[in-house]
Coordinates of C-alpha atoms in Angstrom, one line a residue:
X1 CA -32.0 -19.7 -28.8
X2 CA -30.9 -19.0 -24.7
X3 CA -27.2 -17.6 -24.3
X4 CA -28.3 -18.9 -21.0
X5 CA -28.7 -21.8 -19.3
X6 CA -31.9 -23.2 -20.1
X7 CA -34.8 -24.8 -17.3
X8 CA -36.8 -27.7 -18.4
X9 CA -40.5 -27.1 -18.4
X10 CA -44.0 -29.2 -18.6
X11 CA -44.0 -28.7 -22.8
X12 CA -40.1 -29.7 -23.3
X13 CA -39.6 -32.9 -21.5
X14 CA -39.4 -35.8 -23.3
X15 CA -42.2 -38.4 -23.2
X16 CA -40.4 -42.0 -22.0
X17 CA -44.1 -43.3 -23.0
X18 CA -43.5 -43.1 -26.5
X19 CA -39.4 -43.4 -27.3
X20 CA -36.7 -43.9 -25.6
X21 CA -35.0 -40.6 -23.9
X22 CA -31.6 -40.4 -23.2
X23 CA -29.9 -38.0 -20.8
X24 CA -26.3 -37.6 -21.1
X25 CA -24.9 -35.4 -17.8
X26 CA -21.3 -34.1 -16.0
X27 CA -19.8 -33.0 -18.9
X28 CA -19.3 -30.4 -21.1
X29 CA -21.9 -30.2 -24.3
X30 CA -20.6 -28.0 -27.4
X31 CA -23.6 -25.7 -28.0
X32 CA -24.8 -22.4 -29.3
X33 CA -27.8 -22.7 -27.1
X34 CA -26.1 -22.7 -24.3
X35 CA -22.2 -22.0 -23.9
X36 CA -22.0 -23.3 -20.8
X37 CA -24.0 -26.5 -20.8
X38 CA -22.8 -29.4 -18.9
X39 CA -25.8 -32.1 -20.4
X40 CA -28.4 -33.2 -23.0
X41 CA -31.4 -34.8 -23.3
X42 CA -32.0 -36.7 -26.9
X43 CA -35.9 -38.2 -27.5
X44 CA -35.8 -40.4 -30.3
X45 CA -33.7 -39.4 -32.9
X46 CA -33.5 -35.8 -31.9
X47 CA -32.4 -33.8 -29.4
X48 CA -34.6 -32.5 -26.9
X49 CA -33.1 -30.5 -24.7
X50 CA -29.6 -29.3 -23.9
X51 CA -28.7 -27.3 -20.4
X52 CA -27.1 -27.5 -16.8
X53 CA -26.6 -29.8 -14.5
X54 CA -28.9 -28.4 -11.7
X55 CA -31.9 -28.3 -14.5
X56 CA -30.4 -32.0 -15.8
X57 CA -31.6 -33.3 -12.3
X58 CA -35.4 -32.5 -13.0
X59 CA -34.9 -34.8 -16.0
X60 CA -33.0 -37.5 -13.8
X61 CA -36.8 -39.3 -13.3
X62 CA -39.0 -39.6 -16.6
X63 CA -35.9 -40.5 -19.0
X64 CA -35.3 -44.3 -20.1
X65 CA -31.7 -44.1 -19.7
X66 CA -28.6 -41.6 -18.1
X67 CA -25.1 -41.7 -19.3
X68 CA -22.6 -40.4 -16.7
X69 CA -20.3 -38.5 -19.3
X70 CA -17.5 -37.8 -16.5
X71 CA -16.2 -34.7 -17.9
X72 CA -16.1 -36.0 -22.0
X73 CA -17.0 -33.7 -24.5
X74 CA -20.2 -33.6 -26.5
X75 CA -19.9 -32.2 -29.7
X76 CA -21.7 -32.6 -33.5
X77 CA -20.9 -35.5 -35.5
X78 CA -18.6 -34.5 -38.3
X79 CA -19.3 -34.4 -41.8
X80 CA -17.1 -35.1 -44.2
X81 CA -17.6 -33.5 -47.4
X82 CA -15.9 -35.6 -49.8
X83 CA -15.6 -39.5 -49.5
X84 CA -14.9 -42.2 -51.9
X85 CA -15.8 -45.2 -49.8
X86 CA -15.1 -48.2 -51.6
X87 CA -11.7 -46.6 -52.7
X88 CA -11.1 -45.7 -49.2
X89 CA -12.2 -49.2 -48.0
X90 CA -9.5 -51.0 -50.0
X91 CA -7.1 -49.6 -49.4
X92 CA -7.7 -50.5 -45.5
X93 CA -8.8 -54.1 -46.6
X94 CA -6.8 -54.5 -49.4
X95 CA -3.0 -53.5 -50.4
X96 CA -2.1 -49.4 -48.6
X97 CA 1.1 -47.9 -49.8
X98 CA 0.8 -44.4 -48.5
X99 CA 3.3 -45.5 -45.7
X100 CA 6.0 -47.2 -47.8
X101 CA 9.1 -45.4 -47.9
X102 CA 10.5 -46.1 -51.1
X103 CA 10.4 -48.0 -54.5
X104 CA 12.1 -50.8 -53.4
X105 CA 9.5 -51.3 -50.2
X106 CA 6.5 -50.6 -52.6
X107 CA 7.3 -53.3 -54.6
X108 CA 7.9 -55.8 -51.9
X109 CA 4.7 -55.1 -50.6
X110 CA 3.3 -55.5 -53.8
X111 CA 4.7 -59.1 -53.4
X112 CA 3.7 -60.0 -49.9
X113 CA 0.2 -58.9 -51.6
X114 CA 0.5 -60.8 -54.4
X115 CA 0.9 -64.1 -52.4
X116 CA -1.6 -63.0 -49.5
X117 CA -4.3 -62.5 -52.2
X118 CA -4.0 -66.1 -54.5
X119 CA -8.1 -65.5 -55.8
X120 CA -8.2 -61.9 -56.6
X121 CA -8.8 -61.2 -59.9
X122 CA -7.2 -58.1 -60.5
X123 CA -4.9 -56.8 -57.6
X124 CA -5.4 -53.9 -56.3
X125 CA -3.8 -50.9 -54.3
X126 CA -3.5 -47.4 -53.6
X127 CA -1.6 -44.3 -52.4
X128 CA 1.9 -44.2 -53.6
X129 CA 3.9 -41.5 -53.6
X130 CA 7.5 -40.7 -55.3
X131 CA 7.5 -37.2 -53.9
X132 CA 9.1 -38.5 -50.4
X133 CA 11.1 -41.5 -52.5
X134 CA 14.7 -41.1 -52.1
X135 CA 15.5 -41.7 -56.0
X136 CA 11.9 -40.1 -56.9
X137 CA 11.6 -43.2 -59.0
X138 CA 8.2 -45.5 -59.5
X139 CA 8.6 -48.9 -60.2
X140 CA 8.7 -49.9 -63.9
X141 CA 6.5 -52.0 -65.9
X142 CA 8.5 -54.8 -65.7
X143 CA 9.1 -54.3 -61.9
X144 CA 5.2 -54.6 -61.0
X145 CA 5.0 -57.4 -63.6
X146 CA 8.1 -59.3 -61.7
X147 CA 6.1 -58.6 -58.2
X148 CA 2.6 -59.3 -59.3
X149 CA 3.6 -62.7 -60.6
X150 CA 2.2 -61.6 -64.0
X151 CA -1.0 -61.0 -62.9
X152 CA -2.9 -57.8 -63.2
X153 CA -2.1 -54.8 -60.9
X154 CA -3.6 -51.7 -60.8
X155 CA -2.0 -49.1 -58.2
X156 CA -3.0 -45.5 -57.9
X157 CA -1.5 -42.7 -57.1
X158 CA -2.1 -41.0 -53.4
X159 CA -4.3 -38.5 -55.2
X160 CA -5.8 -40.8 -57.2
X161 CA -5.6 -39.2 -60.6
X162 CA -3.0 -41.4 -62.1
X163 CA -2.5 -44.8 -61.5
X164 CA 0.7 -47.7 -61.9
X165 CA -0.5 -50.9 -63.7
X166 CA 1.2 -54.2 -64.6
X167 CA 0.9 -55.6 -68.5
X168 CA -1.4 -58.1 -67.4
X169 CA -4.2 -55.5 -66.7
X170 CA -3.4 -53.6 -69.7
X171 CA -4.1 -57.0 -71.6
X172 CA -7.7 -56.7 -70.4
X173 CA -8.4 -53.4 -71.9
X174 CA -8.6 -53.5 -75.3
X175 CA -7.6 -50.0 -77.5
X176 CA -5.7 -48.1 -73.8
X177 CA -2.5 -47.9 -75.9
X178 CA -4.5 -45.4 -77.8
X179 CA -5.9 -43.4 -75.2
X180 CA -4.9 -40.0 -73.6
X181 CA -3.2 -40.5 -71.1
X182 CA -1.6 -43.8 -72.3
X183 CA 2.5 -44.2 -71.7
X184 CA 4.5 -46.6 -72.0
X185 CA 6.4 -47.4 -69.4
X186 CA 4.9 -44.3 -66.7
X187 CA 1.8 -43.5 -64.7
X188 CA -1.1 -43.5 -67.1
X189 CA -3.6 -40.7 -66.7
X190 CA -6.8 -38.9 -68.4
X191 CA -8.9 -41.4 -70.4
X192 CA -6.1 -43.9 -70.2
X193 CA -6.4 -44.1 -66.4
X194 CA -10.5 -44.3 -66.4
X195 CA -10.4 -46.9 -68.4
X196 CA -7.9 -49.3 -66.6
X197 CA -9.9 -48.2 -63.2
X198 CA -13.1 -49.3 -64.9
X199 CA -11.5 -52.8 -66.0
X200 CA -10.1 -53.2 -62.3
X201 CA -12.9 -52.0 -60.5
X202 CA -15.6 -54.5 -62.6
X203 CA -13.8 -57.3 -61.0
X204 CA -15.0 -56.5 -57.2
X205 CA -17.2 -58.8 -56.6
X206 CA -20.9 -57.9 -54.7
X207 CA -19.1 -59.1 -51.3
X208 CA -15.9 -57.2 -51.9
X209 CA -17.8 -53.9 -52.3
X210 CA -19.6 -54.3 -49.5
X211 CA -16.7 -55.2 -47.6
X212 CA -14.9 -52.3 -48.4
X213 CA -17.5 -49.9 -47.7
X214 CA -18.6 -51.2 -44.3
X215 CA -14.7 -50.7 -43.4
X216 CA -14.7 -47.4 -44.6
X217 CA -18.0 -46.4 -43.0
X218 CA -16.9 -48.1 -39.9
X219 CA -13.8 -46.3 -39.9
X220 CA -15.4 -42.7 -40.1
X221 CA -18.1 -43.6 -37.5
X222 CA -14.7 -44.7 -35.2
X223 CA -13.5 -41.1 -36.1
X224 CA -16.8 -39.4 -35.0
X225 CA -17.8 -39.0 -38.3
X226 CA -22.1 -39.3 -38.3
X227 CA -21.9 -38.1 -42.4
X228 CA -20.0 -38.1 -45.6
X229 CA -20.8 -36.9 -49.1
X230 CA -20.0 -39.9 -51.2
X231 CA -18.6 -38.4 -54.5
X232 CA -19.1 -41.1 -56.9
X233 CA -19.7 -40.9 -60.9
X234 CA -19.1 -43.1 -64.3
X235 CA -15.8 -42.5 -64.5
X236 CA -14.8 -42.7 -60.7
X237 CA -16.9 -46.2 -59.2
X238 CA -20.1 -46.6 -60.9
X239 CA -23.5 -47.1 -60.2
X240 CA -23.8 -49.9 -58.7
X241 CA -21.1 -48.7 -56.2
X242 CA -23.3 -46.0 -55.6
X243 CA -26.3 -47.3 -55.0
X244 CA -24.9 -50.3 -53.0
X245 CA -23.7 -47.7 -50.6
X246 CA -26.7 -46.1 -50.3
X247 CA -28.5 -49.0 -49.3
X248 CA -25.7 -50.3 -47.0
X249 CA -26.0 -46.5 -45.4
X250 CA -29.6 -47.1 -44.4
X251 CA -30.0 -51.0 -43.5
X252 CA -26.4 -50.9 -41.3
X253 CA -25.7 -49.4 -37.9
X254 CA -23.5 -46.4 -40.1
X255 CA -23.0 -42.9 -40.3
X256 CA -25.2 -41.2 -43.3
X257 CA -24.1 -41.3 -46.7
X258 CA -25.1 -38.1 -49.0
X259 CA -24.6 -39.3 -52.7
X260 CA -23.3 -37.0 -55.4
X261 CA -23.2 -38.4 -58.9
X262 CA -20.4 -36.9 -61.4
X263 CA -22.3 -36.4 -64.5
X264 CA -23.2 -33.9 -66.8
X265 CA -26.8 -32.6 -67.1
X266 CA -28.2 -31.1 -70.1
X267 CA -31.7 -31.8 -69.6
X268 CA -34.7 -32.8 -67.3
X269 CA -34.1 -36.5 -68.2
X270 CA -30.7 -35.8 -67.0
X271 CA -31.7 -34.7 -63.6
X272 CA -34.2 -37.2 -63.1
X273 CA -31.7 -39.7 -63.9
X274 CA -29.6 -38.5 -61.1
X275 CA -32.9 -38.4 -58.6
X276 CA -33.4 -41.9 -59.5
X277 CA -29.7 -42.9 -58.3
X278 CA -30.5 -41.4 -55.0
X279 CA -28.1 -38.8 -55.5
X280 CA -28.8 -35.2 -54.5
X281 CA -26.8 -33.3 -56.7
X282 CA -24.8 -33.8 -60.3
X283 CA -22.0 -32.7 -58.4
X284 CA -18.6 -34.2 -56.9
X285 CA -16.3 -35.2 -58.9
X286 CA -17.6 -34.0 -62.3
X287 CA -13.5 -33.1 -63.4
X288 CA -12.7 -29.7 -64.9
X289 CA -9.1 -30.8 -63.9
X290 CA -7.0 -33.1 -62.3
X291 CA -4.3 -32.5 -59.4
X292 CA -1.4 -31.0 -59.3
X293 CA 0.6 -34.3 -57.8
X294 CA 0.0 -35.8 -61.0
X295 CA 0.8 -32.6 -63.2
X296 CA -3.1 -32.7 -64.7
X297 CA -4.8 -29.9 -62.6
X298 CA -4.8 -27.3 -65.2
X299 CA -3.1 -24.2 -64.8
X300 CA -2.5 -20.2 -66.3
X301 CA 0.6 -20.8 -66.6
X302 CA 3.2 -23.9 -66.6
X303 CA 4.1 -26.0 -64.2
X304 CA 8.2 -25.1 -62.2
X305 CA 8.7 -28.8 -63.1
X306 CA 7.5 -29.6 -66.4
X307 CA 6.7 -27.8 -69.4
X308 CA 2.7 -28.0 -69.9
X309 CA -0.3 -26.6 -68.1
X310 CA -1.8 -29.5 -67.4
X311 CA -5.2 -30.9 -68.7
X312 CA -8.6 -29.0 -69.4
X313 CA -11.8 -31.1 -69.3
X314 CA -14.5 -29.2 -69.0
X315 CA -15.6 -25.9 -71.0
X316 CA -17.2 -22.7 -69.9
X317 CA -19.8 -23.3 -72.7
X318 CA -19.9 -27.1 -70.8
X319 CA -19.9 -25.7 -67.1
X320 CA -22.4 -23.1 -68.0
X321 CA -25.0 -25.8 -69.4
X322 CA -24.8 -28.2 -66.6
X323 CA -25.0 -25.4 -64.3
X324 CA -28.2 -23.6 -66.3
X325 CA -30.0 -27.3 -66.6
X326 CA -28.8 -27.8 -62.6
X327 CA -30.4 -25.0 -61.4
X328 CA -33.6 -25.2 -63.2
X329 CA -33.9 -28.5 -62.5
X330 CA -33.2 -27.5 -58.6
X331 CA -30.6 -29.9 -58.2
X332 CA -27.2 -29.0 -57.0
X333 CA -24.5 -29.0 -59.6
X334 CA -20.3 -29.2 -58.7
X335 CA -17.3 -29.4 -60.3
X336 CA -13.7 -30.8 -59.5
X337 CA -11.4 -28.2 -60.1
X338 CA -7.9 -27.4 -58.5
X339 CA -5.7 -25.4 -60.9
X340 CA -6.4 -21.8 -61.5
X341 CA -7.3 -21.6 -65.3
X342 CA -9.4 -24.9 -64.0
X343 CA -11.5 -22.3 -61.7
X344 CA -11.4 -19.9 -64.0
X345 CA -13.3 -21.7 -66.5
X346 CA -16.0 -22.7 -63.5
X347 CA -16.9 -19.2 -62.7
X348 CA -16.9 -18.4 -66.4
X349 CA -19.5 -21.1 -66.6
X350 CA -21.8 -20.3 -63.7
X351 CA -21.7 -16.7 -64.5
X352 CA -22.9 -17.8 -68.0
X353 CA -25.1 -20.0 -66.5
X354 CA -26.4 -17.1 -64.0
X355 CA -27.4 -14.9 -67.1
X356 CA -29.5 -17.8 -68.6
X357 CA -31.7 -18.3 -65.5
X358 CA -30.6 -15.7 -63.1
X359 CA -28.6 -15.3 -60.5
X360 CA -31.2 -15.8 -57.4
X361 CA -32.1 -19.6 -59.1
X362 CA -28.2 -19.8 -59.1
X363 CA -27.9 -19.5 -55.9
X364 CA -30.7 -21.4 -54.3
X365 CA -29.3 -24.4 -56.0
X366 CA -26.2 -23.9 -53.3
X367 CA -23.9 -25.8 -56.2
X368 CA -20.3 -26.8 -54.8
X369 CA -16.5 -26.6 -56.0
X370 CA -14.4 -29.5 -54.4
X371 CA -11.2 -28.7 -53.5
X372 CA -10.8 -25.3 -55.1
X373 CA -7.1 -25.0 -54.1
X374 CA -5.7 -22.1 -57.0
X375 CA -8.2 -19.2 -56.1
X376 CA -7.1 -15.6 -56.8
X377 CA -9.5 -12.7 -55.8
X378 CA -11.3 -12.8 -58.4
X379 CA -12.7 -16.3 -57.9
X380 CA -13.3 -15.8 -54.3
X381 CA -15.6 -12.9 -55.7
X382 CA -17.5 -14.6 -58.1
X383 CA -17.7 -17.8 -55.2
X384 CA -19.2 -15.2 -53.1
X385 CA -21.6 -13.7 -55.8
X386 CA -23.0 -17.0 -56.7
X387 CA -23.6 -18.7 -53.5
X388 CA -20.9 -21.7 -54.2
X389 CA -19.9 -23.6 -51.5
X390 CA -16.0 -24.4 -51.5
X391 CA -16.3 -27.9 -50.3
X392 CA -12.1 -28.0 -49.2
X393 CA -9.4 -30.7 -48.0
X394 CA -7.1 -28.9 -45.2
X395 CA -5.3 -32.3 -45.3
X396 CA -3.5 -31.1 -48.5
X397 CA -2.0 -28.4 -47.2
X398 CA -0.7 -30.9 -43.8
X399 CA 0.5 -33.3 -46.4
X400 CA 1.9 -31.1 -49.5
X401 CA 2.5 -27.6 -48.2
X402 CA 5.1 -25.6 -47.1
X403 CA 8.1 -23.9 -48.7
X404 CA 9.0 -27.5 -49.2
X405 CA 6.8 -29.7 -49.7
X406 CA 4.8 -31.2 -53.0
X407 CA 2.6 -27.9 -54.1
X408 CA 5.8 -25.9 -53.7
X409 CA 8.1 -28.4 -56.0
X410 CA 5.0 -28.3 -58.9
X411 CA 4.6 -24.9 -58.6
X412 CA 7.7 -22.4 -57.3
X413 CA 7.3 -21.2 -53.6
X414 CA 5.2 -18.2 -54.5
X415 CA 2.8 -19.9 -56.5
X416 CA 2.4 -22.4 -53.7
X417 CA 1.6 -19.9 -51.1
X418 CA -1.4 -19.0 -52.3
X419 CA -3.2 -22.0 -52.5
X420 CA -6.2 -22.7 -50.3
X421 CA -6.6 -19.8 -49.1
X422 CA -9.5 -20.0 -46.0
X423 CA -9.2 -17.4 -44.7
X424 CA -9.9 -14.9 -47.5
X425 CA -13.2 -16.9 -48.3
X426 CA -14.8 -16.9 -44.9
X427 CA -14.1 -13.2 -45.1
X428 CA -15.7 -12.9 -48.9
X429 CA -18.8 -15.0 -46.8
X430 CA -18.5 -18.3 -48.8
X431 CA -19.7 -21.0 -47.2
X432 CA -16.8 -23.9 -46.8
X433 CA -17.4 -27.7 -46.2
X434 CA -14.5 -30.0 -44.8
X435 CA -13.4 -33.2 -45.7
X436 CA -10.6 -35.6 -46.5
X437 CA -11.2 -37.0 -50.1
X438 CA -10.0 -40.0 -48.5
X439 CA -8.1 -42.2 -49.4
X440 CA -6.2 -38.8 -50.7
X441 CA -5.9 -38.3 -47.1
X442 CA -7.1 -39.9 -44.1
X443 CA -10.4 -39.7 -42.3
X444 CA -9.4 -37.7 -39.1
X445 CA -11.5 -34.2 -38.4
X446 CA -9.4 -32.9 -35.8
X447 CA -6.7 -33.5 -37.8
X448 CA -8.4 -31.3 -40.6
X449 CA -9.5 -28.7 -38.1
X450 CA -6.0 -28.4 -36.6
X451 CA -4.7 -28.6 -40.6
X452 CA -6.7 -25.8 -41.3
X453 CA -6.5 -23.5 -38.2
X454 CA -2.4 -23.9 -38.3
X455 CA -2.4 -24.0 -42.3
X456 CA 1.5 -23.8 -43.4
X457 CA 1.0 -20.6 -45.2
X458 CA -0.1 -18.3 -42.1
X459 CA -2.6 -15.8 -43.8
X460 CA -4.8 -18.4 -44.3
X461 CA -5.4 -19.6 -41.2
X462 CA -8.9 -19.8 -39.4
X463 CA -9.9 -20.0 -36.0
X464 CA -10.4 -23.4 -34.8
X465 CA -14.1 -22.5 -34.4
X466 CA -14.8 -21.6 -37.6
X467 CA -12.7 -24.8 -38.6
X468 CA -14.6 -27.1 -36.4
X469 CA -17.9 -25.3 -37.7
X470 CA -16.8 -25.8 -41.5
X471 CA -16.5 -29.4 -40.6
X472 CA -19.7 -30.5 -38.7
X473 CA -22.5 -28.0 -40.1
X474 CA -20.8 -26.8 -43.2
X475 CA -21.2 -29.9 -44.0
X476 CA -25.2 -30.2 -43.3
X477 CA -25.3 -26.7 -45.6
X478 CA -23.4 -27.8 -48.2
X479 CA -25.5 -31.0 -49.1
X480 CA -28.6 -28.2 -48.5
X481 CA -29.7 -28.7 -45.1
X482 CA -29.3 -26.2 -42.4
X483 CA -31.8 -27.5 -39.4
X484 CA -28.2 -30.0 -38.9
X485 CA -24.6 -30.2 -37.6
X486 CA -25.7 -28.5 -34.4
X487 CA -26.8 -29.4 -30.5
X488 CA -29.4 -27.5 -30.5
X489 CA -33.4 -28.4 -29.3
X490 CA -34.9 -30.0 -32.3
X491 CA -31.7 -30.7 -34.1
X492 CA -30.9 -34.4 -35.6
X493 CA -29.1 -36.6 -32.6
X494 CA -26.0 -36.7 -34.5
X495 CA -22.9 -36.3 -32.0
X496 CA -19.9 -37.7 -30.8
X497 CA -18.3 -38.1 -27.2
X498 CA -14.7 -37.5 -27.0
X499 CA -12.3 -37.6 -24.8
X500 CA -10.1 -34.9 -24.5
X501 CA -8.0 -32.1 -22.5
X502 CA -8.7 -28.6 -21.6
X503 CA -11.4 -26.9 -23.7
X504 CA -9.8 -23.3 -25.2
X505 CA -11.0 -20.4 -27.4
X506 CA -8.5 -20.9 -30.0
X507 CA -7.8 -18.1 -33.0
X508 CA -5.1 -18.0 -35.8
X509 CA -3.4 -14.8 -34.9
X510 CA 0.2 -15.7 -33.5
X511 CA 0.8 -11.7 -33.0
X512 CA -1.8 -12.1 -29.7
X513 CA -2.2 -14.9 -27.0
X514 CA -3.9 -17.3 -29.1
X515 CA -6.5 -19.2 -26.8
X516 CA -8.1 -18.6 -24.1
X517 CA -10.2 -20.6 -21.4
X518 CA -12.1 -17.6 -19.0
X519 CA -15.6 -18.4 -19.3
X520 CA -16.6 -15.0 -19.4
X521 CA -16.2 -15.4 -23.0
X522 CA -19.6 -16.6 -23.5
X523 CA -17.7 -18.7 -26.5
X524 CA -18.0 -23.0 -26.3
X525 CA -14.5 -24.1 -25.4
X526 CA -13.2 -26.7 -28.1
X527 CA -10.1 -28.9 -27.2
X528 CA -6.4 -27.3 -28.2
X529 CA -5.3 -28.4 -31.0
X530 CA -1.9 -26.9 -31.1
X531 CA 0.7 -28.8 -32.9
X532 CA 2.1 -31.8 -31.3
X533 CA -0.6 -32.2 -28.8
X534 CA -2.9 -35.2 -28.4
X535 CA -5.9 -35.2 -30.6
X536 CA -9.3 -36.0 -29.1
X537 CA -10.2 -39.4 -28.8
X538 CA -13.7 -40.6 -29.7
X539 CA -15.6 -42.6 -27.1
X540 CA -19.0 -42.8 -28.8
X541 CA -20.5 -42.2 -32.4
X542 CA -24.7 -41.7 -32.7
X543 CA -26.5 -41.1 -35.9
X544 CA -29.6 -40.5 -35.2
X545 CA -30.2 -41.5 -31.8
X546 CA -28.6 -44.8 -32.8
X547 CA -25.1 -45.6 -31.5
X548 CA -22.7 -46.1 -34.5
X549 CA -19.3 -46.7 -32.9
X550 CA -18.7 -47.5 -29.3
X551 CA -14.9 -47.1 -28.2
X552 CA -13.8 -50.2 -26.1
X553 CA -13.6 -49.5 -22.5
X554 CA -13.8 -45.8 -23.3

């Protein structure tokens, strides 16, 4: 790579006899091959060339087409790391109460659903939240039963780890009463939950899947979003959900989808089973623990508001088998795990698992930890030592963070504080992935770039580069590609065009002047995301050379 501007040449201009070239010029192109270049040159479905505008002009001739970007911004697509599409789908096609204020407007929304959806089956919806309630109350049984019309409801939680449901659902599932998990008249979690998801879930029809993940795909290509990691498994959406995405991924217009498949592996049957899925790693959500919103991410020690430690699914002996089978099988393995007794088990296990088939195998498989939110030193170390990628939600610590917020009220203020902590693992040199785990939290990467570089505990802040990098080719790296998530010559024609203000050099220290925009720096400018300020807007989406979103009169 040129820290300069680079020339075109006989050898690097694109053929128009073959494929169609684009050249995309007069604006500003976010690239390490050239921190000042002003245009682009994609051939295909990769780019070609990326430069200045004086050397754009002796491209001007032999491409098929020029876009007059008129000062937009060319960056990367965005990956986001953790995605549960159908989920994510519904709730913007079906009933969404992450907005309602109260329990007395979730249930009238529940009844304005009820009424707009007479043939549904089972009726379904997603995101509440009693934390911001006034009287912290959820509706009771009898409530959703009065609002659903006695029909069956199933309503999860905003983390989706515990979910509200009406008697007529529990009617369908025969044996729940005696499941962990099960309560009477409350949120059911653990094996309890699964099972009523399962029951709900089987009564999508084909079309309704479908239409739920061409909103959500639709959604993150409108986002400039070119990739997500669908984390998918028995327990969370099935196979079929799976594979249907997959398919809909490559026969649509989309951004990418990147399978994982939550499932232990114990064997070489095991891993071929998840190769034959079209998943690329046993990974995702494959629960050690739950989440702390719901009280079942696992801790050392109790919880300030209740008095347990949450819920332990997974083993060292467990972690360390499907990590051990994972790596020899060259797949990459992951875990779901949030509370710190949660992660402690997980390094437990892939140590174990390191000293069964060594540590370099370990860490060529490039295995993940989503979310990862409870790390102490000690974790970050054994992240570091292993190669795992932290595959992280900044979005949390926007929505539940602070002195006051969610984490804070679960766990005491000092506990709270030290979740997520960035910072301290791009210093220990682990890699990190961004994403939303939407519907936990919304499909928005700026959002989750500002989230993280302005986290609400300040030591873990990041600068927005490394932020922005996290999110477009952390993501590439974490899914085991590094050739990605870049504008480079060569690269995959995955970018978006936004547009946005000034471009800054933005870092997380508030002791120093925190951005800067002299050019001398050498460094891509990125837009400011201080707090308050307008986020970028996207203009354009393409995923491999193909356009996937195209903004209205943008």
């Amino acid at each position: 790579m040129n820290d300069t501007p680079s020339s075109p040449d006989a050898d690097s201009a694109p053929n128009s006899a073959k494929e169609h070239t684009l050249l995309l010029r007069g604006g500003e192109v976010h690239s390490p091959a050239d921190p000042f270049a002003t245009a682009m040159v994609v051939q295909g479905d990769r780019i070609a060339w990326v430069g200045s505008e004086g050397a754009a002009d002796s491209f001007a001739e032999g491409v098929s087409e020029t876009v007059h970007l008129d000062g937009a911004l060319v960056t990367p697509a965005f990956t986001d790391a953790h995605v549960h599409s159908t989920a994510t789908g519904l709730a913007l096609t079906g009933l969404d109460l992450s907005t309602v204020g109260s329990r007395t407007e979730a249930l009238a929304a529940v009844r304005e659903h009820t009424v707009a959806r007479p043939c549904d089956r089972v009726l379904l919806g997603t995101g509440w939240d009693t934390t911001g309630w006034p009287d912290r109350r959820h509706p009771t049984r009898r409530e959703l039963d009065e609002a659903a019309g006695g029909r069956p409801l199933y309503l999860t939680r905003v983390d989706v780890h515990s979910a509200l449901v009406s008697t007529a659902l529990l009617d369908l599932v025969q044996g729940v009463t005696e499941l962990p998990g099960y309560l009477p008249d409350g949120p059911l979690t653990g094996d309890a939950h699964h099972a009523v998801r399962a029951a709900a879930h089987a009564t999508l029809t084909a079309e309704q899947r479908t239409e739920a993940q061409r909103a959500a795909l639709r959604q993150a290509a409108e986002a400039g979003i070119g990739s997500v990691h669908e984390c998918a498994g028995p327990t969370i959406s099935g196979a079929e959900d799976l594979t249907g995405l997959l398919r809909l991924a490559r026969t649509e217009a989309l951004p990418r989808v990147t399978g994982y498949w939550a499932e232990a592996v114990t064997s070489a049957k095991d891993a071929a089973r998840i190769r034959e899925l079209g998943a690329v790693g046993a990974a995702g959500d494959l629960f050690a623990d739950g989440s702390l919103g719901s009280h079942t991410a696992h801790l050392e020690s109790p919880y300030a508001d209740a008095g347990h430690t949450g819920s332990a699914l997974l083993e060292a002996e467990d972690i360390a088998a499907h990590v051990a089978s994972c790596s020899e099988a060259g797949i990459q393995a992951g875990f779901h795990a949030i509370g710190d007794a949660a992660l402690r088990a997980v390094t437990d296990g892939v140590r174990a698992a390191a000293e069964r088939v060594g540590v370099g195998r370990v860490r060529a498989a490039r295995h993940r930890i989503e979310h990862a939110e409870m790390l102490d030193e000690d974790a970050i170390r054994a992240f570091a030592e292993f190669g795992l990628t932290a595959s992280v939600q900044p979005g949390f610590d926007a929505a539940w963070g602070g002195d006051h917020g969610m984490y804070a009220e679960r766990l005491g203020r000092d506990r709270a504080r030290t979740l997520n902590p960035y910072a301290a693992l791009l210093r220990a040199g682990v890699p990190l992935a961004l994403g939303s785990d939407s519907p936990v939290t919304p499909l928005g990467p700026w959002a989750a770039v500002r989230a993280a570089a302005f986290h609400r505990t300040p030591e873990h802040r990041v600068s927005v580069r490394a932020a922005f990098t996290a999110h477009t080719r952390g993501g590439w790296r974490a899914a085991g590609q590094d050739d990605a998530g870049v504008l480079v010559p060569g690269a995959p024609a995955d970018y978006a065009i936004w547009r946005t203000g000034e471009l800054v050099v933005q870092t997380p220290d508030d002791r120093v002047t925190n951005w800067s925009t002299d050019p001398r720096s050498g460094t891509p400018g990125l837009p400011d995301l201080s707090p308050g300020g307008q986020l970028p807007v996207c203009l354009r989406t393409v995923v491999g050379g193909r356009t996937v979103h195209a903004r209205p009169n943008g």
